[in-house]
PDB file of C-alpha atoms in Angstrom:
ATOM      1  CA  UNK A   1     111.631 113.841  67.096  1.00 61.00           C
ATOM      2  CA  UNK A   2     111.949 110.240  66.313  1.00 76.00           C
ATOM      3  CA  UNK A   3     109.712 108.621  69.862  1.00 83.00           C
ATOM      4  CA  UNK A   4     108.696 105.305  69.022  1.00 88.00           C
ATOM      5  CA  UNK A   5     105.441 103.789  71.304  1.00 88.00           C
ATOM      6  CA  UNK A   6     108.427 101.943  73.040  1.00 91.00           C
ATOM      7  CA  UNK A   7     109.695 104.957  73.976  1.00 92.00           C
ATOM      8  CA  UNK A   8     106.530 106.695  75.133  1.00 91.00           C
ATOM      9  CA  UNK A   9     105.330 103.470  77.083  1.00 91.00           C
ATOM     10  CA  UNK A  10     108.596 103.083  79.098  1.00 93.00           C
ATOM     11  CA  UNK A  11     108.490 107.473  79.626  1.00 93.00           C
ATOM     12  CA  UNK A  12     105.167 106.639  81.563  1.00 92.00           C
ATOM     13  CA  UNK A  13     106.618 103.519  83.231  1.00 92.00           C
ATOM     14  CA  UNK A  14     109.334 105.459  84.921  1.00 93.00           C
ATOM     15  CA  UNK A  15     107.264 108.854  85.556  1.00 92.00           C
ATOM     16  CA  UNK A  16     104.950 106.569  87.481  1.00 90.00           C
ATOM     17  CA  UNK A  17     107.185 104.437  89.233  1.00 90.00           C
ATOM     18  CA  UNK A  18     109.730 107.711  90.161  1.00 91.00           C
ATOM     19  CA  UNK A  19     112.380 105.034  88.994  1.00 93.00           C
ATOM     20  CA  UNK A  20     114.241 104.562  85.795  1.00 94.00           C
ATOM     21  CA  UNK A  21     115.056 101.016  87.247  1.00 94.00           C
ATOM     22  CA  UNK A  22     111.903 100.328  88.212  1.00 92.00           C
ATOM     23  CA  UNK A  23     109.902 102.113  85.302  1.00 92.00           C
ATOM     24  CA  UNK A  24     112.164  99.837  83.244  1.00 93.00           C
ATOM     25  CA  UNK A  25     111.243  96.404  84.936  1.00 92.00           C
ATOM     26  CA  UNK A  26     107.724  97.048  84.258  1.00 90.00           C
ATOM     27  CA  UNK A  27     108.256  97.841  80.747  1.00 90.00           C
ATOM     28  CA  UNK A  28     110.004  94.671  80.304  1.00 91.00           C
ATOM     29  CA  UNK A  29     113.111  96.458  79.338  1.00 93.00           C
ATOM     30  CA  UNK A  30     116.768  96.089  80.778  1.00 94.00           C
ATOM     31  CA  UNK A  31     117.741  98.836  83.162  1.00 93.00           C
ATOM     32  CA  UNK A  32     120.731  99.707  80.381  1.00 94.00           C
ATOM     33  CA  UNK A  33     118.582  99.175  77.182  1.00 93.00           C
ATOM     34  CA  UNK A  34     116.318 102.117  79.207  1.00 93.00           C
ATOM     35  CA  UNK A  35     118.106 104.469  80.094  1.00 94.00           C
ATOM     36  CA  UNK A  36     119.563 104.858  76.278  1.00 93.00           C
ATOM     37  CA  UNK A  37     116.173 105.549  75.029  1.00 94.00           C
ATOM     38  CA  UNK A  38     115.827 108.232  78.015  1.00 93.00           C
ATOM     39  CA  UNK A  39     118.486 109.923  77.013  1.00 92.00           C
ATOM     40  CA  UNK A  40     117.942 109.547  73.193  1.00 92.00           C
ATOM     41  CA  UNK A  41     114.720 111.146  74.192  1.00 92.00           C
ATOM     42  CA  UNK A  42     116.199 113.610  76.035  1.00 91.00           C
ATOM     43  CA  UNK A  43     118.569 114.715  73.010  1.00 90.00           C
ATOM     44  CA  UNK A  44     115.722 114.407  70.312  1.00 89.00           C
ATOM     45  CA  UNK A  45     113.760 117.036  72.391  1.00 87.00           C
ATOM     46  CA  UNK A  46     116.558 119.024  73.357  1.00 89.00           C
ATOM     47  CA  UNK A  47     115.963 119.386  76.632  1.00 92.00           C
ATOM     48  CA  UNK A  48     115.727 117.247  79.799  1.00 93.00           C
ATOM     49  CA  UNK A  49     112.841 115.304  80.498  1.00 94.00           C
ATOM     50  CA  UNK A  50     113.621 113.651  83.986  1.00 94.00           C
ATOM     51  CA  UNK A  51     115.181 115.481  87.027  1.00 94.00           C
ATOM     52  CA  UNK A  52     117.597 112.613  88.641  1.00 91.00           C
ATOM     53  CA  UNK A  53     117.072 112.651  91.886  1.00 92.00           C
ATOM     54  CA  UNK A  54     119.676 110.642  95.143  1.00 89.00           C
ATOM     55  CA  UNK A  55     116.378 108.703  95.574  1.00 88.00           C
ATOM     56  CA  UNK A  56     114.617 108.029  91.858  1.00 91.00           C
ATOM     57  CA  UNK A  57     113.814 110.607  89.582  1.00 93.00           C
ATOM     58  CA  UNK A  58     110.839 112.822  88.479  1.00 92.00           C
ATOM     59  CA  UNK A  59     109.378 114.986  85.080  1.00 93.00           C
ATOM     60  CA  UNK A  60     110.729 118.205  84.407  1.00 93.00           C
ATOM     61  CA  UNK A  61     108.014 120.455  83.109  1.00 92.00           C
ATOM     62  CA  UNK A  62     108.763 119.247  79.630  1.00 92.00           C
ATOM     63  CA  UNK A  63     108.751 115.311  81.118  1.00 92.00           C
ATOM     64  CA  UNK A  64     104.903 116.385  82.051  1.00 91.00           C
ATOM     65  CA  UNK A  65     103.826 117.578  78.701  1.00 90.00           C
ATOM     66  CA  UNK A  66     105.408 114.145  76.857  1.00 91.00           C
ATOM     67  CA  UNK A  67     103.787 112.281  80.035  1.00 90.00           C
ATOM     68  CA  UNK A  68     100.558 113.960  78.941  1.00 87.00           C
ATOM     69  CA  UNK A  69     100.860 113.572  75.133  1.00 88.00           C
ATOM     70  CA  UNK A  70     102.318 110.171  75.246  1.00 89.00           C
ATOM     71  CA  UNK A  71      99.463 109.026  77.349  1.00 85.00           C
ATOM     72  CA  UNK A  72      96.809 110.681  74.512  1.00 83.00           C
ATOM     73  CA  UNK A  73      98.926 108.806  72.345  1.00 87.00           C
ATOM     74  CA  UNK A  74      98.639 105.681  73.562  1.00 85.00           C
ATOM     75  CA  UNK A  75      95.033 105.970  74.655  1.00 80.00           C
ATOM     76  CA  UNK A  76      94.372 106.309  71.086  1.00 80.00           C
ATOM     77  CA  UNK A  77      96.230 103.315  70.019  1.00 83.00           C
ATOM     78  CA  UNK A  78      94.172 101.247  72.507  1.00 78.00           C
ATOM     79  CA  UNK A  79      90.841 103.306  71.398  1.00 73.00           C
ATOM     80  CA  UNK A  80      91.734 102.060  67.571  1.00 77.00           C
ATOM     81  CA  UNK A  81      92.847  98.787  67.945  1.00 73.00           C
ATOM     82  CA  UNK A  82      89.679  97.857  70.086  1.00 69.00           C
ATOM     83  CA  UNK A  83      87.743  99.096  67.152  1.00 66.00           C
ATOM     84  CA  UNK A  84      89.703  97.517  64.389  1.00 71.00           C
ATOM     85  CA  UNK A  85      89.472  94.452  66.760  1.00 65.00           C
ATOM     86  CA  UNK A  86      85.152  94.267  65.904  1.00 58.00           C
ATOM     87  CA  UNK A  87      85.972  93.620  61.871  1.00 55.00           C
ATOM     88  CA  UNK A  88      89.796  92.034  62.156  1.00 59.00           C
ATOM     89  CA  UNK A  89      91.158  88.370  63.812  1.00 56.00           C
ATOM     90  CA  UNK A  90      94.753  88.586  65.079  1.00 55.00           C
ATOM     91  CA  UNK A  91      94.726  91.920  66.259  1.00 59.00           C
ATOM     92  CA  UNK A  92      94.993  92.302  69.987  1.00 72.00           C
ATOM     93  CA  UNK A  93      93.633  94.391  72.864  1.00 81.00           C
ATOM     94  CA  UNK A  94      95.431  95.489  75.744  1.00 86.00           C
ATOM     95  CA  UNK A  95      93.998  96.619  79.015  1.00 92.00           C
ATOM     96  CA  UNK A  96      95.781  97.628  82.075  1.00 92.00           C
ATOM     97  CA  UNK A  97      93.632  96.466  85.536  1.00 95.00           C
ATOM     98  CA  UNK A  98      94.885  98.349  88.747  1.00 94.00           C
ATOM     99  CA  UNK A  99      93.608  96.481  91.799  1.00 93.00           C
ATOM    100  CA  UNK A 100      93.581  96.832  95.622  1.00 88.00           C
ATOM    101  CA  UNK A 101      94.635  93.466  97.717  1.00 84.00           C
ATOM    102  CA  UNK A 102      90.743  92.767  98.430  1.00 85.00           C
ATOM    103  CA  UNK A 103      89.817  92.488  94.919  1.00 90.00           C
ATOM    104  CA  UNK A 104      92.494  89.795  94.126  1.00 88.00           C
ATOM    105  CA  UNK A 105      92.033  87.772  96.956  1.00 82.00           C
ATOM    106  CA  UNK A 106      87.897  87.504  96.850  1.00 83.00           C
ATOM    107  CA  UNK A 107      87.014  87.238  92.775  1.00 89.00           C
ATOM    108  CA  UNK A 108      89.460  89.137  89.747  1.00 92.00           C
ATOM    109  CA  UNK A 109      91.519  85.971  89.121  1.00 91.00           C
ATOM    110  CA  UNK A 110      88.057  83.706  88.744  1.00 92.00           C
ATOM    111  CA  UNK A 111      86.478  86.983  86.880  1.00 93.00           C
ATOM    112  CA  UNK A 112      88.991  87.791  84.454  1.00 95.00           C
ATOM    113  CA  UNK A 113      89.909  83.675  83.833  1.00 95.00           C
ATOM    114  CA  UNK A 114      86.371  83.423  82.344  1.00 94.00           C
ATOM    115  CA  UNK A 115      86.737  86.681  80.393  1.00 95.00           C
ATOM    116  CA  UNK A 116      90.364  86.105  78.747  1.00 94.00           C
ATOM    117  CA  UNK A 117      88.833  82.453  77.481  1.00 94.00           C
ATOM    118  CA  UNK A 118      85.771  84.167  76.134  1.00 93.00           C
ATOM    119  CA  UNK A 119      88.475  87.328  74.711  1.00 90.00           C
ATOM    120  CA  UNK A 120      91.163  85.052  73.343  1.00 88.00           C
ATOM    121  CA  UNK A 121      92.507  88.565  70.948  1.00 84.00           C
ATOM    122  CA  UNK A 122      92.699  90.507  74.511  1.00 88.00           C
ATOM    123  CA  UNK A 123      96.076  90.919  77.140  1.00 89.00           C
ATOM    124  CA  UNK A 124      95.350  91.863  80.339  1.00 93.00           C
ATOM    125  CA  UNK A 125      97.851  93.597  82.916  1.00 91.00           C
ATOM    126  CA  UNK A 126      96.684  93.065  86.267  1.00 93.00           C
ATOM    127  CA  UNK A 127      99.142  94.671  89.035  1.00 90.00           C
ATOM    128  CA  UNK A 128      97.718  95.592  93.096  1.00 87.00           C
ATOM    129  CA  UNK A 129      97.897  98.559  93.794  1.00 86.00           C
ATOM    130  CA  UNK A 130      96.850 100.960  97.100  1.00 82.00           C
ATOM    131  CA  UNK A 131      93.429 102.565  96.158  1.00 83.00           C
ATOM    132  CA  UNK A 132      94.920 105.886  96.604  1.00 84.00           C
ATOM    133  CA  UNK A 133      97.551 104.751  93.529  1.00 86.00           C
ATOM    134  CA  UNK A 134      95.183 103.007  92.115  1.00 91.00           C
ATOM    135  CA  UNK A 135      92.862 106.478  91.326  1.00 90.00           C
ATOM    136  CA  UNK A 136      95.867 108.352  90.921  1.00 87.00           C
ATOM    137  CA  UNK A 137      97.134 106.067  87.608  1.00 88.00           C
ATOM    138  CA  UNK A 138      93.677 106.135  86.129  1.00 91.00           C
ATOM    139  CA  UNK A 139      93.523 109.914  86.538  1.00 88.00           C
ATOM    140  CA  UNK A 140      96.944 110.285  84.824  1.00 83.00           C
ATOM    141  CA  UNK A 141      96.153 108.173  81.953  1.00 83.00           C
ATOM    142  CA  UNK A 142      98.609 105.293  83.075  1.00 84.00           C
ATOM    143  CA  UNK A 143      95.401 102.466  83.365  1.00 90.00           C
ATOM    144  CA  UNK A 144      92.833 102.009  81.797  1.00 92.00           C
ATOM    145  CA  UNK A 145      90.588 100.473  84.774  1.00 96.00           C
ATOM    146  CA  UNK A 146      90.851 100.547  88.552  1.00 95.00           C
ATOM    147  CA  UNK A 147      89.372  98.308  91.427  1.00 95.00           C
ATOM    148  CA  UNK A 148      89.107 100.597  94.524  1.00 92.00           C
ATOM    149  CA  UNK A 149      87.161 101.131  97.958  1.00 87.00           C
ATOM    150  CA  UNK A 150      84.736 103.434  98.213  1.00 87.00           C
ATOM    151  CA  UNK A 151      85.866 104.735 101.074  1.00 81.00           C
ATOM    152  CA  UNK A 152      88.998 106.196  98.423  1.00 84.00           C
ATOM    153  CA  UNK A 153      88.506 109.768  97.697  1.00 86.00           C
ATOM    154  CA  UNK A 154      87.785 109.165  93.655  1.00 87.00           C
ATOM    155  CA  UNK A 155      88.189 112.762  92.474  1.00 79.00           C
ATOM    156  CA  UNK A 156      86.118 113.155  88.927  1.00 88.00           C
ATOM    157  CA  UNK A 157      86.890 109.145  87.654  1.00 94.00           C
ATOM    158  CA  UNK A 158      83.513 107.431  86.953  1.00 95.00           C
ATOM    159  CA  UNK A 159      82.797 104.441  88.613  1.00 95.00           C
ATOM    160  CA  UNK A 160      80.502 101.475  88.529  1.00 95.00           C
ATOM    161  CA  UNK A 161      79.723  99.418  91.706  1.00 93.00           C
ATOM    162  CA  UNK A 162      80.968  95.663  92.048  1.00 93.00           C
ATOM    163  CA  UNK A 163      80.690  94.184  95.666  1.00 90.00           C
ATOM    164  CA  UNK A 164      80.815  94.652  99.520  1.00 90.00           C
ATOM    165  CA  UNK A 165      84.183  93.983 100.629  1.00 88.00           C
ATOM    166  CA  UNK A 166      84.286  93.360 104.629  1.00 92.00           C
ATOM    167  CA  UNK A 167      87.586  93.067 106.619  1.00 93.00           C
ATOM    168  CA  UNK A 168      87.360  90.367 109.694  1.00 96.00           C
ATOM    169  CA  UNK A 169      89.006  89.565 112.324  1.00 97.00           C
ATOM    170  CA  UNK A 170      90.848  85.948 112.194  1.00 97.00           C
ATOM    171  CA  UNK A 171      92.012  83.780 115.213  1.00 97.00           C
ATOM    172  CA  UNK A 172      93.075  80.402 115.952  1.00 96.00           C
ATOM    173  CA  UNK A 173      89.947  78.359 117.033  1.00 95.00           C
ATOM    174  CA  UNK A 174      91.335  77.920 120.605  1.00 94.00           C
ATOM    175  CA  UNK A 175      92.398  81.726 121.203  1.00 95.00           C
ATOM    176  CA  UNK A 176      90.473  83.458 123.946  1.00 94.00           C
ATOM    177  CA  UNK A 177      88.973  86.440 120.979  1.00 95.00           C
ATOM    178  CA  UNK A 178      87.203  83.263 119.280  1.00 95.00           C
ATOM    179  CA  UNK A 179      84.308  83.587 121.454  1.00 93.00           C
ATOM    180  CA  UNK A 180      83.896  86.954 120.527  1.00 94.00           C
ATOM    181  CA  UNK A 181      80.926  87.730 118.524  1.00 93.00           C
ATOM    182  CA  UNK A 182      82.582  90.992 117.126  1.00 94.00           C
ATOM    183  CA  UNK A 183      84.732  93.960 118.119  1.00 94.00           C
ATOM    184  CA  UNK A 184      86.793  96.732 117.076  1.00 95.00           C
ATOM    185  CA  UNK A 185      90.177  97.294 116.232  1.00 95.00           C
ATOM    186  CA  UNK A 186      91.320  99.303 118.991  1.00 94.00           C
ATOM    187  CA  UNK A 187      90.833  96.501 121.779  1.00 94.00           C
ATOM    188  CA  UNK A 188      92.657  93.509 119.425  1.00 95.00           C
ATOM    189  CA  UNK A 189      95.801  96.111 119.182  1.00 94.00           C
ATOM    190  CA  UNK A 190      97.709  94.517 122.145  1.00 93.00           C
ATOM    191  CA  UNK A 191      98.226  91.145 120.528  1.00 95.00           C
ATOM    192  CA  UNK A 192     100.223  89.995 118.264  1.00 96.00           C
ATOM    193  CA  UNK A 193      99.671  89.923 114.270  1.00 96.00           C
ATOM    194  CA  UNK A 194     100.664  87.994 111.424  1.00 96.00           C
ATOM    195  CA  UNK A 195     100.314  90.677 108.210  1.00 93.00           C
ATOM    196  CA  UNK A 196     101.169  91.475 104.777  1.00 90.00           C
ATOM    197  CA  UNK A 197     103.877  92.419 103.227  1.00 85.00           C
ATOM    198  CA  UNK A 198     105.275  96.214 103.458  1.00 77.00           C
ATOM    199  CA  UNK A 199     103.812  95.970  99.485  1.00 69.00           C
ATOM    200  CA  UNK A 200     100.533  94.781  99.882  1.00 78.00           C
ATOM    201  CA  UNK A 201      97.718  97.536  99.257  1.00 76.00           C
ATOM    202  CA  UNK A 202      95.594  95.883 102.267  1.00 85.00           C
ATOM    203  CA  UNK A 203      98.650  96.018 104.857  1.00 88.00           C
ATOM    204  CA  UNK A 204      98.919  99.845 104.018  1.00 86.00           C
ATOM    205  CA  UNK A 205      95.123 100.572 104.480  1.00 88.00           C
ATOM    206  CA  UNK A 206      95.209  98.514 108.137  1.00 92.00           C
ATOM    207  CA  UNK A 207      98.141 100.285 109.323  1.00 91.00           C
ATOM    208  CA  UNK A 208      97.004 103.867 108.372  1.00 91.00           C
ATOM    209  CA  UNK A 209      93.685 102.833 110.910  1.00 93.00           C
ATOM    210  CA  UNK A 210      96.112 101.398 113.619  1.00 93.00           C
ATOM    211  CA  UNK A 211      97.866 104.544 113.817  1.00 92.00           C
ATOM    212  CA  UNK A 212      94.356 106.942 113.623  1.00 91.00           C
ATOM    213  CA  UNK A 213      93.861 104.102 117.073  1.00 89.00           C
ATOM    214  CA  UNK A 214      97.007 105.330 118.716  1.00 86.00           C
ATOM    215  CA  UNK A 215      99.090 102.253 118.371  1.00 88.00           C
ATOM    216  CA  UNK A 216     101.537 100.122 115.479  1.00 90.00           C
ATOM    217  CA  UNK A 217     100.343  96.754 114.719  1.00 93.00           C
ATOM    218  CA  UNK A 218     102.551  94.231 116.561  1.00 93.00           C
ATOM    219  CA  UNK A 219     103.709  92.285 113.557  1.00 94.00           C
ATOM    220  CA  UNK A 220     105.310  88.889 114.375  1.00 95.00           C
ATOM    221  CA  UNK A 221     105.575  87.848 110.803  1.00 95.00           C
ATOM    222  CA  UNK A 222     104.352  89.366 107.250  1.00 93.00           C
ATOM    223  CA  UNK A 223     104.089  87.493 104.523  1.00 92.00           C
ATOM    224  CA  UNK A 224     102.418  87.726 100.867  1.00 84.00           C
ATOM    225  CA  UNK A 225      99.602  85.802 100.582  1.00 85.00           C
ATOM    226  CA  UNK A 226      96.422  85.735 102.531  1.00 89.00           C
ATOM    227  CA  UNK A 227      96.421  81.794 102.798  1.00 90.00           C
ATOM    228  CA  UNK A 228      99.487  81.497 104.088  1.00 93.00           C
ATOM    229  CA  UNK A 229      98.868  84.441 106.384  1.00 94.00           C
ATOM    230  CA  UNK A 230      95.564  82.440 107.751  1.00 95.00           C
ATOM    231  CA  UNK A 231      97.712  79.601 108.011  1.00 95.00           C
ATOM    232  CA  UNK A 232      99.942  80.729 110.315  1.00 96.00           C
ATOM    233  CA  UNK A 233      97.045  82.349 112.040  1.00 97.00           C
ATOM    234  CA  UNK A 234      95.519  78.391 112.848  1.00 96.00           C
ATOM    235  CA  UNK A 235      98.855  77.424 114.181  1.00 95.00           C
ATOM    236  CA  UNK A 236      98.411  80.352 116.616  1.00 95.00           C
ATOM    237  CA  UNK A 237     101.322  82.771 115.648  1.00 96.00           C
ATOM    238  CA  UNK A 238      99.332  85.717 115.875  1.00 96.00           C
ATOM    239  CA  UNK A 239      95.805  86.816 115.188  1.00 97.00           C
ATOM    240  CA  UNK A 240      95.382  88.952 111.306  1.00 97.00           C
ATOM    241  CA  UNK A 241      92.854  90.801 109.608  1.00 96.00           C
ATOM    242  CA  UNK A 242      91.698  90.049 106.233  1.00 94.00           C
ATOM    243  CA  UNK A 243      88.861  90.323 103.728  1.00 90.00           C
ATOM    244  CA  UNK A 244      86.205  88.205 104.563  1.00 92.00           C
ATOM    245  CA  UNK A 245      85.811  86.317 101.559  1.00 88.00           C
ATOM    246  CA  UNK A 246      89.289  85.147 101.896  1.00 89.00           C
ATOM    247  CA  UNK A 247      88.760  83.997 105.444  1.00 93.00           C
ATOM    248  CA  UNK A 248      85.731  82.144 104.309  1.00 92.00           C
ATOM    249  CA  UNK A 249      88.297  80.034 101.788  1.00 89.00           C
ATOM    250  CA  UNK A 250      90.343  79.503 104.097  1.00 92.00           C
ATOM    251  CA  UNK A 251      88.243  77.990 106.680  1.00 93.00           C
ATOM    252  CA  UNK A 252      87.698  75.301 104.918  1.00 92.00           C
ATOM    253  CA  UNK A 253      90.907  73.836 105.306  1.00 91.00           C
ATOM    254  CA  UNK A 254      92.871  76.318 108.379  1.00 92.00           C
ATOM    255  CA  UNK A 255      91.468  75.748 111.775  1.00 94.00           C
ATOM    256  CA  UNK A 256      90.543  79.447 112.313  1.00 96.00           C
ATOM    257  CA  UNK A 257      87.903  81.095 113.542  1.00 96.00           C
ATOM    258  CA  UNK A 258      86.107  84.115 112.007  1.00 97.00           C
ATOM    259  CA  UNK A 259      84.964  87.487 114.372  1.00 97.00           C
ATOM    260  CA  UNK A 260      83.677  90.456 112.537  1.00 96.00           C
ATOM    261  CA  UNK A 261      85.243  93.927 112.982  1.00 95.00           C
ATOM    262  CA  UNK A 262      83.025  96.437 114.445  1.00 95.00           C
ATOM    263  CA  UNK A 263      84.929  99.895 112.911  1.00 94.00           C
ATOM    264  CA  UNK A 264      82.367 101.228 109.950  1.00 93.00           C
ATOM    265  CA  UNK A 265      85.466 101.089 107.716  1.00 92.00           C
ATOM    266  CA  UNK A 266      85.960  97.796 107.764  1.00 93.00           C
ATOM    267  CA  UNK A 267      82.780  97.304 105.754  1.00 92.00           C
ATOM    268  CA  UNK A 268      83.649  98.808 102.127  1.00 88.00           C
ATOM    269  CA  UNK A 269      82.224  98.242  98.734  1.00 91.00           C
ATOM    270  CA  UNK A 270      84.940  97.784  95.880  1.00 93.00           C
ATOM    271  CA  UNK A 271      84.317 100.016  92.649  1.00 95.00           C
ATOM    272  CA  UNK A 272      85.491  99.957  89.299  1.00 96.00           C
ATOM    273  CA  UNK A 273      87.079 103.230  87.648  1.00 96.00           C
ATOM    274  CA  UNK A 274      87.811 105.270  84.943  1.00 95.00           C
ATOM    275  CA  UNK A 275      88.060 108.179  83.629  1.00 92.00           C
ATOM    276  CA  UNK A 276      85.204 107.907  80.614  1.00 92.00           C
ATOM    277  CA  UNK A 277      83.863 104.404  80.796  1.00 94.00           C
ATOM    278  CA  UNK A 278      82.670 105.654  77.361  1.00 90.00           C
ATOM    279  CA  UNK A 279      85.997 106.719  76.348  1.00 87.00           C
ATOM    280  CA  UNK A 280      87.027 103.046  76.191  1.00 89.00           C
ATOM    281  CA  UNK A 281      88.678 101.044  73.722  1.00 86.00           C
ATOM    282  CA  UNK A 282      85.867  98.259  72.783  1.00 85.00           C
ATOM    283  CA  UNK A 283      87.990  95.409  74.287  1.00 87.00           C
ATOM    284  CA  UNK A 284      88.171  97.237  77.815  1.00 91.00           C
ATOM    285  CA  UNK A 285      84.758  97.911  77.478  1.00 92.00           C
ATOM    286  CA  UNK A 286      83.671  94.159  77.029  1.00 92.00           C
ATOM    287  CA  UNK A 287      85.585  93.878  80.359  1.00 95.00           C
ATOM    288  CA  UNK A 288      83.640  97.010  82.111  1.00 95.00           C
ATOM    289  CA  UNK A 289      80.699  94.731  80.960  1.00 95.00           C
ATOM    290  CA  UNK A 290      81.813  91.270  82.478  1.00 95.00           C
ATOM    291  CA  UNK A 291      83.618  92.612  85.740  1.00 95.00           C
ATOM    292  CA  UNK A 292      79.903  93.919  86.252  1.00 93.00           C
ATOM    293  CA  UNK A 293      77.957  91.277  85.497  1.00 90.00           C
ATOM    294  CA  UNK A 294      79.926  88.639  87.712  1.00 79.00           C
ATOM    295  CA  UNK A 295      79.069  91.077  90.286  1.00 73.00           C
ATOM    296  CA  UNK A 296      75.510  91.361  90.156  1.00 67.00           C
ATOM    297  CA  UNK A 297      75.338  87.614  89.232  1.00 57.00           C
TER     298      UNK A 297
END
């Protein structure tokens, strides 16, 4: 068999995404340029590694075992070059960062800014993700690292703790909830929402606890950024719920006001995951190291 890391990176690409098309856009590859090395793959192995599906497509029993040995594989190749990275200049380290919406929006792009300047040999991929996806890649091999809630069933990935992450309720300064001094979900259900985008990892976690309430979120607008979703809040549009550290930002220059939820889930703590934080290439441990550190700081 003649699989080149190419190869084996875009195999996990699409096995994750259920998508050749997909699977090949976050491989960087064109959608044609893919799905020859699929089916060169396929005819080096002799047998078919994908079942096409009308909607995507997923591993055959032999797609799992190259899944599972391409991932070794690769794991490896991180594990080495990390190593070779303490005695060599030039050689670079690659680390794959899964991350819910909370995460973004309160401190990874300040975090990692001040690690990649102090790491100029290391790449980071940073991509949100839901924190039930976000376990689910680091338990398959497909990332190295995870940012998730702790309310996410973690299943035997190590973690290490990094802050609290609390969901509030935002209004418009002159809407009648401002006065509020908190409350829970169930009684803000009637009004209307500005929200996040069908894609966003915090839009999916709200709406699974509007529909435990009884009720669908009455969404006037999404959109995919939580300035521009507090924004819109200020002009009075609808009322939103976002992380509170984001709210805080944007107070400063939105008109908004800021009233706490009451629901015990909307007061998390975000975690960072693995599967072996010992099992780490050097260069995604340095991270492990830093991502921590910020946090206790």
């Amino acid at each position: 068999m003649r699989f080149d890391l190419t190869d084996l990176r875009l195999f996990l690409h699409v096995v994750e995404a259920e998508s050749i098309t997909h699977g090949a856009e976050r491989a960087g590859l064109a959608l044609a340029s893919a799905s020859e090395r699929i089916r060169g793959m396929e005819l080096d192995g002799g047998v078919p590694l994908l079942e096409r599906l009308p909607r995507g497509v997923r591993p055959t029993p032999a797609g799992q075992a190259v899944a599972h040995h391409a991932r070794t594989v690769l794991a490896q190749l991180e594990q080495m070059r990390g190593e070779l990275g303490q005695y060599a200049r030039g050689l670079r380290g690659h680390v794959r960062l899964l991350s819910v919406t909370a995460a973004i929006a309160a401190f990874l792009p300040e975090a990692l800014s001040d690690f990649l300047a102090a790491h100029p040999s290391v790449d980071i991929d940073l991509e949100e993700r839901t924190s039930r996806e976000t376990v689910d890649a680091v338990a398959g091999g497909l990332a190295d690292l995870g940012v998730v809630a702790d309310t996410t069933e973690l299943a035997d990935l190590e973690t290490r703790r990094l802050r609290p992450d609390r969901l509030v309720l935002v209004v418009a300064q002159a809407h009648p909830l401002a006065a509020r001094e908190a409350m829970p979900l169930r009684e803000v259900l009637d009004e209307p929402f500005v929200g996040l985008s069908h894609s966003r990892s915090l839009q999916t976690y709200l709406a699974g606890h509007a529909a435990r309430a009884g009720r669908p979120f009455k969404l006037r607008v999404r959109l995919n950024g939580l300035d521009a979703v507090c924004r819109m809040v200020a002009r009075g549009v609808g009322i939103a719920i976002v992380p509170e550290a984001a709210a805080l930002r944007a107070r400063e220059t939105a008109a908004i006001r800021i009233v706490p939820l009451s629901d015990p889930w909307a007061c998390r703590h975000l975690v960072l995951a693995a599967r072996s934080f010992s099992g780490l290439p050097a260069h995604a441990r340095q991270l492990v190291d830093h991502l921590t550190a910020e946090s206790a700081g």
